[in-house]
Coordinates of N, CA, C and O in Angstrom, one line a residue:
Q1 N 2.0 -200.9 -2.2 CA 2.0 -199.5 -1.9 C 1.7 -198.7 -3.2 O 2.3 -198.8 -4.2
V2 N 0.6 -197.8 -3.1 CA 0.3 -197.0 -4.2 C 1.1 -195.7 -4.2 O 1.3 -195.1 -3.2
L3 N 1.6 -195.4 -5.4 CA 2.5 -194.2 -5.6 C 1.9 -193.4 -6.8 O 1.7 -194.0 -7.8
L4 N 1.7 -192.2 -6.6 CA 1.3 -191.2 -7.6 C 2.4 -190.2 -7.8 O 2.9 -189.6 -6.9
V5 N 2.8 -190.0 -9.1 CA 3.9 -189.1 -9.4 C 3.5 -188.2 -10.5 O 3.3 -188.6 -11.6
E6 N 3.4 -186.9 -10.1 CA 3.0 -185.9 -11.1 C 4.3 -185.3 -11.8 O 5.4 -185.3 -11.3
S7 N 4.0 -184.8 -13.0 CA 5.1 -184.1 -13.8 C 4.4 -183.2 -14.8 O 3.2 -183.2 -15.0
G8 N 5.2 -182.3 -15.4 CA 4.7 -181.4 -16.4 C 4.5 -180.0 -16.0 O 4.1 -179.1 -16.8
G9 N 4.7 -179.7 -14.7 CA 4.5 -178.3 -14.2 C 5.7 -177.4 -14.8 O 6.6 -177.9 -15.3
G10 N 5.5 -176.1 -14.5 CA 6.5 -175.2 -15.0 C 6.0 -173.8 -15.0 O 5.0 -173.5 -14.4
L11 N 6.8 -172.9 -15.6 CA 6.5 -171.5 -15.8 C 6.0 -171.2 -17.2 O 6.6 -171.6 -18.1
V12 N 4.8 -170.6 -17.3 CA 4.2 -170.3 -18.6 C 3.6 -168.9 -18.5 O 3.2 -168.4 -17.4
Q13 N 3.6 -168.2 -19.7 CA 2.9 -166.9 -19.7 C 1.4 -167.1 -19.8 O 0.9 -168.1 -20.2
A14 N 0.7 -166.0 -19.3 CA -0.7 -166.0 -19.4 C -1.2 -166.3 -20.9 O -0.6 -165.7 -21.8
G15 N -2.2 -167.1 -21.0 CA -2.7 -167.5 -22.3 C -2.0 -168.8 -22.9 O -2.5 -169.3 -23.9
G16 N -1.0 -169.2 -22.2 CA -0.3 -170.4 -22.6 C -0.9 -171.7 -22.2 O -2.0 -171.7 -21.6
S17 N -0.2 -172.8 -22.5 CA -0.7 -174.1 -22.1 C 0.3 -175.0 -21.4 O 1.5 -174.8 -21.7
L18 N -0.1 -175.9 -20.7 CA 0.7 -176.9 -20.1 C -0.1 -178.2 -20.0 O -1.3 -178.2 -19.9
R19 N 0.6 -179.3 -20.0 CA -0.1 -180.6 -19.8 C 0.6 -181.3 -18.6 O 1.8 -181.6 -18.7
L20 N -0.2 -181.6 -17.6 CA 0.3 -182.3 -16.5 C 0.0 -183.8 -16.6 O -1.0 -184.2 -17.2
S21 N 0.9 -184.6 -16.1 CA 0.8 -186.0 -16.1 C 0.9 -186.6 -14.7 O 1.6 -186.0 -13.9
C22 N 0.2 -187.7 -14.5 CA 0.3 -188.4 -13.2 C 0.3 -189.9 -13.4 O -0.6 -190.4 -14.0
V23 N 1.5 -190.5 -13.1 CA 1.6 -191.9 -13.3 C 1.4 -192.6 -11.9 O 1.9 -192.2 -10.9
A24 N 0.5 -193.6 -12.0 CA 0.2 -194.4 -10.8 C 0.9 -195.8 -10.8 O 1.0 -196.4 -11.9
S25 N 1.2 -196.3 -9.7 CA 1.8 -197.6 -9.6 C 1.3 -198.2 -8.2 O 0.8 -197.5 -7.3
G26 N 1.4 -199.5 -8.2 CA 1.1 -200.2 -6.9 C -0.3 -200.9 -6.9 O -0.6 -201.6 -5.9
R27 N -1.1 -200.6 -7.9 CA -2.4 -201.2 -8.0 C -2.9 -201.1 -9.4 O -2.5 -200.2 -10.1
T28 N -3.8 -201.9 -9.8 CA -4.4 -201.8 -11.1 C -5.0 -200.5 -11.4 O -5.9 -200.1 -10.7
F29 N -4.4 -199.7 -12.3 CA -4.8 -198.3 -12.5 C -6.3 -198.2 -12.9 O -6.9 -197.2 -12.5
R30 N -6.9 -199.1 -13.6 CA -8.2 -198.9 -14.0 C -9.2 -199.1 -12.8 O -10.4 -198.8 -13.0
S31 N -8.7 -199.4 -11.7 CA -9.6 -199.5 -10.5 C -9.7 -198.1 -9.8 O -10.5 -197.9 -8.9
F32 N -8.9 -197.2 -10.3 CA -8.9 -195.9 -9.7 C -9.8 -194.9 -10.3 O -9.9 -194.7 -11.5
Y33 N -10.5 -194.1 -9.5 CA -11.2 -192.9 -9.9 C -10.1 -191.8 -9.6 O -9.6 -191.8 -8.5
M34 N -9.9 -190.9 -10.5 CA -8.8 -190.0 -10.4 C -9.2 -188.6 -10.4 O -10.2 -188.2 -11.0
G35 N -8.5 -187.7 -9.6 CA -8.8 -186.3 -9.5 C -7.5 -185.5 -9.6 O -6.4 -185.9 -9.3
W36 N -7.7 -184.2 -9.9 CA -6.7 -183.2 -9.8 C -7.2 -182.1 -8.9 O -8.3 -181.7 -9.0
F37 N -6.3 -181.7 -8.0 CA -6.6 -180.6 -7.1 C -5.4 -179.6 -7.2 O -4.4 -179.9 -7.8
R38 N -5.6 -178.4 -6.6 CA -4.5 -177.4 -6.6 C -4.6 -176.6 -5.3 O -5.6 -176.5 -4.7
Q39 N -3.4 -176.1 -5.0 CA -3.3 -175.3 -3.8 C -2.4 -174.1 -4.1 O -1.2 -174.3 -4.3
A40 N -3.0 -172.9 -4.0 CA -2.3 -171.7 -4.2 C -1.7 -171.2 -2.8 O -2.3 -171.6 -1.8
P41 N -0.7 -170.4 -2.8 CA -0.1 -169.9 -1.6 C -1.1 -169.2 -0.7 O -1.9 -168.4 -1.2
G42 N -1.2 -169.7 0.5 CA -2.1 -169.0 1.5 C -3.6 -169.4 1.3 O -4.5 -168.9 2.0
K43 N -3.8 -170.4 0.4 CA -5.2 -170.8 0.2 C -5.4 -172.3 0.5 O -4.4 -173.1 0.5
E44 N -6.6 -172.7 0.6 CA -6.9 -174.1 0.8 C -6.8 -174.9 -0.5 O -7.0 -174.3 -1.6
R45 N -6.5 -176.2 -0.4 CA -6.5 -177.0 -1.6 C -7.9 -177.1 -2.1 O -8.9 -177.3 -1.4
E46 N -8.0 -177.0 -3.5 CA -9.3 -177.0 -4.1 C -9.4 -178.0 -5.2 O -8.4 -178.3 -5.9
F47 N -10.6 -178.5 -5.5 CA -10.9 -179.4 -6.6 C -10.7 -178.7 -7.9 O -11.1 -177.6 -8.1
V48 N -10.1 -179.4 -8.9 CA -10.0 -178.9 -10.2 C -10.7 -179.8 -11.2 O -11.6 -179.3 -12.0
A49 N -10.5 -181.1 -11.2 CA -11.1 -181.9 -12.2 C -11.1 -183.4 -11.7 O -10.2 -183.7 -10.9
A50 N -12.0 -184.2 -12.3 CA -12.0 -185.6 -11.9 C -12.5 -186.4 -13.1 O -13.2 -185.9 -14.0
I51 N -12.1 -187.7 -13.1 CA -12.5 -188.6 -14.2 C -12.7 -190.0 -13.6 O -12.0 -190.5 -12.7
S52 N -13.8 -190.6 -14.1 CA -14.1 -192.0 -13.6 C -13.2 -193.0 -14.2 O -12.3 -192.7 -15.0
W53 N -13.3 -194.2 -13.7 CA -12.3 -195.3 -13.9 C -12.1 -195.6 -15.4 O -11.0 -195.8 -15.9
A54 N -13.2 -195.5 -16.2 CA -13.0 -195.8 -17.6 C -12.9 -194.6 -18.4 O -12.9 -194.7 -19.7
G55 N -13.0 -193.4 -17.8 CA -12.9 -192.2 -18.6 C -14.2 -191.7 -19.1 O -14.3 -190.7 -19.8
G56 N -15.3 -192.4 -18.8 CA -16.6 -192.0 -19.4 C -17.2 -190.8 -18.8 O -18.1 -190.2 -19.4
S57 N -16.8 -190.5 -17.6 CA -17.4 -189.3 -16.9 C -16.3 -188.4 -16.4 O -15.3 -188.9 -15.8
T58 N -16.5 -187.1 -16.7 CA -15.5 -186.1 -16.2 C -16.2 -185.0 -15.6 O -17.4 -184.7 -15.9
Y59 N -15.5 -184.3 -14.6 CA -16.1 -183.2 -13.9 C -15.1 -182.1 -13.7 O -13.9 -182.4 -13.6
Y60 N -15.5 -180.9 -13.7 CA -14.6 -179.8 -13.6 C -15.1 -178.7 -12.6 O -16.4 -178.5 -12.5
A61 N -14.2 -178.0 -12.0 CA -14.5 -176.9 -11.2 C -15.0 -175.8 -12.2 O -14.5 -175.7 -13.3
D62 N -15.9 -174.9 -11.8 CA -16.4 -173.9 -12.7 C -15.2 -173.0 -13.2 O -15.3 -172.5 -14.3
S63 N -14.2 -172.8 -12.3 CA -13.1 -171.9 -12.6 C -12.3 -172.4 -13.8 O -11.5 -171.6 -14.4
V64 N -12.3 -173.6 -14.1 CA -11.5 -174.2 -15.2 C -12.3 -174.8 -16.3 O -11.7 -175.2 -17.4
K65 N -13.6 -174.8 -16.2 CA -14.4 -175.4 -17.2 C -14.2 -174.7 -18.5 O -14.2 -173.4 -18.6
G66 N -14.0 -175.4 -19.6 CA -13.8 -174.9 -20.9 C -12.4 -174.6 -21.2 O -12.0 -174.3 -22.4
R67 N -11.5 -174.6 -20.2 CA -10.1 -174.4 -20.4 C -9.2 -175.6 -20.1 O -8.2 -175.8 -20.8
F68 N -9.6 -176.4 -19.2 CA -8.9 -177.6 -18.8 C -9.6 -178.8 -19.2 O -10.8 -178.9 -19.3
T69 N -8.8 -179.9 -19.6 CA -9.4 -181.2 -19.9 C -8.6 -182.3 -19.2 O -7.4 -182.4 -19.3
I70 N -9.4 -183.1 -18.5 CA -8.8 -184.3 -17.8 C -9.0 -185.5 -18.7 O -10.1 -185.6 -19.4
S71 N -8.0 -186.4 -18.8 CA -8.2 -187.6 -19.6 C -7.3 -188.6 -18.9 O -6.5 -188.3 -18.0
R72 N -7.4 -189.9 -19.4 CA -6.6 -190.9 -18.8 C -6.3 -192.0 -19.9 O -7.1 -192.2 -20.8
D73 N -5.2 -192.6 -19.7 CA -4.8 -193.7 -20.5 C -4.5 -194.9 -19.6 O -3.4 -195.0 -19.0
N74 N -5.4 -195.8 -19.5 CA -5.3 -196.9 -18.5 C -4.2 -197.9 -18.9 O -3.6 -198.5 -18.1
A75 N -3.8 -197.9 -20.2 CA -2.7 -198.8 -20.6 C -1.4 -198.2 -20.2 O -0.4 -199.0 -20.0
K76 N -1.3 -196.9 -19.9 CA -0.1 -196.3 -19.5 C -0.1 -195.9 -18.0 O 0.8 -195.2 -17.5
N77 N -1.2 -196.3 -17.3 CA -1.3 -196.0 -15.9 C -1.2 -194.5 -15.6 O -0.7 -194.1 -14.6
T78 N -1.8 -193.7 -16.5 CA -1.5 -192.2 -16.5 C -2.8 -191.4 -16.6 O -3.7 -191.8 -17.4
V79 N -2.9 -190.4 -15.8 CA -4.0 -189.4 -16.0 C -3.4 -188.1 -16.4 O -2.3 -187.8 -15.9
Y80 N -4.0 -187.3 -17.2 CA -3.5 -186.1 -17.7 C -4.4 -184.9 -17.4 O -5.6 -185.1 -17.2
L81 N -3.8 -183.7 -17.3 CA -4.6 -182.5 -17.2 C -4.1 -181.5 -18.2 O -3.0 -181.0 -18.0
Q82 N -4.8 -181.4 -19.3 CA -4.4 -180.4 -20.3 C -5.0 -179.0 -19.9 O -6.2 -178.9 -19.7
M83 N -4.1 -178.1 -19.8 CA -4.5 -176.7 -19.3 C -4.2 -175.7 -20.4 O -3.0 -175.5 -20.7
N84 N -5.2 -175.1 -20.9 CA -5.1 -174.1 -21.9 C -5.6 -172.7 -21.4 O -6.3 -172.7 -20.4
S85 N -5.3 -171.7 -22.1 CA -5.7 -170.3 -21.7 C -5.4 -170.1 -20.3 O -6.3 -169.6 -19.5
L86 N -4.2 -170.4 -19.9 CA -3.9 -170.2 -18.5 C -3.9 -168.8 -18.0 O -3.5 -167.9 -18.8
K87 N -4.3 -168.6 -16.8 CA -4.4 -167.3 -16.1 C -3.4 -167.2 -14.9 O -3.2 -168.3 -14.3
P88 N -3.0 -166.1 -14.5 CA -2.2 -166.0 -13.3 C -2.9 -166.6 -12.1 O -2.2 -167.2 -11.3
E89 N -4.2 -166.6 -12.0 CA -4.9 -167.2 -10.9 C -4.8 -168.7 -10.9 O -5.3 -169.3 -9.9
D90 N -4.3 -169.3 -12.0 CA -4.2 -170.7 -12.0 C -2.9 -171.2 -11.3 O -2.6 -172.4 -11.2
T91 N -2.0 -170.2 -11.0 CA -0.8 -170.5 -10.3 C -1.0 -171.2 -9.0 O -1.8 -170.8 -8.1
A92 N -0.4 -172.4 -8.8 CA -0.6 -173.3 -7.7 C 0.2 -174.5 -7.8 O 0.8 -174.8 -8.8
V93 N 0.3 -175.3 -6.7 CA 0.8 -176.6 -6.8 C -0.4 -177.5 -7.1 O -1.4 -177.5 -6.5
Y94 N -0.2 -178.3 -8.2 CA -1.2 -179.2 -8.6 C -0.9 -180.6 -8.1 O 0.2 -181.1 -8.3
Y95 N -2.0 -181.2 -7.6 CA -1.9 -182.6 -7.0 C -2.8 -183.5 -7.7 O -3.9 -183.2 -8.0
C96 N -2.3 -184.7 -7.9 CA -3.0 -185.8 -8.4 C -3.5 -186.6 -7.2 O -2.8 -186.8 -6.2
A97 N -4.8 -187.1 -7.3 CA -5.3 -187.9 -6.3 C -6.1 -189.1 -6.8 O -6.6 -189.1 -8.0
A98 N -6.3 -190.1 -6.0 CA -6.9 -191.4 -6.5 C -7.7 -192.0 -5.3 O -7.4 -191.9 -4.2
R99 N -8.8 -192.7 -5.7 CA -9.6 -193.5 -4.8 C -10.0 -194.8 -5.6 O -10.2 -194.7 -6.9
V100 N -10.0 -195.9 -4.9 CA -10.5 -197.1 -5.6 C -12.0 -197.1 -5.7 O -12.7 -197.1 -4.7
D101 N -12.5 -197.0 -7.0 CA -13.9 -196.7 -7.2 C -14.3 -197.0 -8.6 O -13.6 -196.4 -9.5
Y102 N -15.3 -197.8 -8.9 CA -15.7 -198.0 -10.2 C -17.0 -197.2 -10.6 O -17.6 -197.5 -11.6
S103 N -17.4 -196.3 -9.7 CA -18.6 -195.6 -10.0 C -18.3 -194.3 -10.9 O -17.1 -194.0 -11.2
S104 N -19.3 -193.6 -11.2 CA -19.2 -192.4 -12.0 C -19.7 -191.2 -11.1 O -20.0 -190.2 -11.6
T105 N -19.6 -191.4 -9.8 CA -20.1 -190.4 -8.9 C -19.1 -189.2 -8.9 O -18.0 -189.3 -9.3
Y106 N -19.7 -188.1 -8.6 CA -18.9 -186.8 -8.6 C -18.2 -186.6 -7.3 O -18.8 -186.3 -6.3
Y107 N -16.9 -186.8 -7.3 CA -16.1 -186.7 -6.1 C -15.2 -185.4 -6.2 O -14.3 -185.3 -7.0
T108 N -15.5 -184.5 -5.2 CA -14.8 -183.2 -5.3 C -14.1 -182.8 -4.0 O -13.3 -181.9 -3.9
R109 N -14.3 -183.6 -3.0 CA -13.7 -183.2 -1.7 C -12.4 -184.0 -1.4 O -12.3 -185.1 -1.8
I110 N -11.5 -183.3 -0.7 CA -10.2 -183.9 -0.4 C -10.3 -185.2 0.3 O -9.6 -186.2 0.1
T111 N -11.3 -185.2 1.3 CA -11.4 -186.4 2.1 C -12.0 -187.6 1.4 O -12.0 -188.7 1.9
Q112 N -12.4 -187.4 0.1 CA -13.0 -188.5 -0.7 C -11.9 -189.3 -1.4 O -12.2 -190.3 -2.0
Y113 N -10.7 -188.8 -1.3 CA -9.5 -189.4 -2.1 C -8.6 -190.0 -1.1 O -8.3 -189.5 0.0
T114 N -8.1 -191.2 -1.4 CA -7.2 -192.0 -0.5 C -5.7 -191.7 -0.7 O -5.0 -191.7 0.2
Y115 N -5.4 -191.6 -2.0 CA -4.0 -191.5 -2.4 C -3.7 -190.2 -3.0 O -4.5 -189.7 -3.8
W116 N -2.5 -189.7 -2.7 CA -2.1 -188.3 -3.2 C -0.6 -188.4 -3.7 O 0.2 -189.1 -3.2
G117 N -0.4 -187.6 -4.8 CA 1.0 -187.4 -5.2 C 1.6 -186.2 -4.5 O 1.0 -185.6 -3.6
Q118 N 2.9 -185.9 -4.8 CA 3.7 -184.9 -4.1 C 3.4 -183.5 -4.7 O 3.8 -182.6 -4.0
G119 N 2.8 -183.4 -5.8 CA 2.5 -182.1 -6.4 C 3.5 -181.6 -7.4 O 4.7 -182.0 -7.3
T120 N 3.1 -180.8 -8.3 CA 3.9 -180.2 -9.3 C 3.5 -178.7 -9.4 O 2.3 -178.4 -9.4
Q121 N 4.5 -177.8 -9.4 CA 4.3 -176.4 -9.4 C 3.9 -175.9 -10.8 O 4.6 -176.2 -11.8
V122 N 2.9 -175.1 -10.9 CA 2.5 -174.4 -12.1 C 2.5 -172.9 -11.8 O 1.8 -172.5 -10.8
T123 N 3.2 -172.2 -12.5 CA 3.3 -170.7 -12.3 C 3.0 -170.0 -13.6 O 3.6 -170.3 -14.7
V124 N 2.0 -169.2 -13.6 CA 1.5 -168.4 -14.8 C 1.8 -167.0 -14.6 O 1.3 -166.3 -13.6
S125 N 2.7 -166.5 -15.4 CA 3.1 -165.0 -15.3 C 2.1 -164.2 -16.2 O 1.6 -164.6 -17.2
S126 N 1.9 -162.9 -15.7 CA 1.0 -162.0 -16.4 C 1.8 -161.2 -17.5 O 3.0 -161.2 -17.5

């Protein structure tokens, strides 16, 4: 059974930073293509960032490009999302997602991911 557990969320002032972590278990981590999504109150879940199995390819939503960085440590079974220059509109529940895939394809849709974490709340105050 694959389990994804996010951590690192919290309350931060606008302009601040947070680093989210997602630890995976239940399958060889390097077989996973990983993504981060977020869902704000009253809105649909949206793509934030993704990273290929070896970390060689990364993709970002336009809204976070230049501010967020996705990375992974396959030895620690962990994917990270470093969030800098946070804005109030970044407030959301952030979800980690995974699919078994060794490609570098650009996966941005919810339906393209098989496994999901429970989410971690990020709140950015103005």
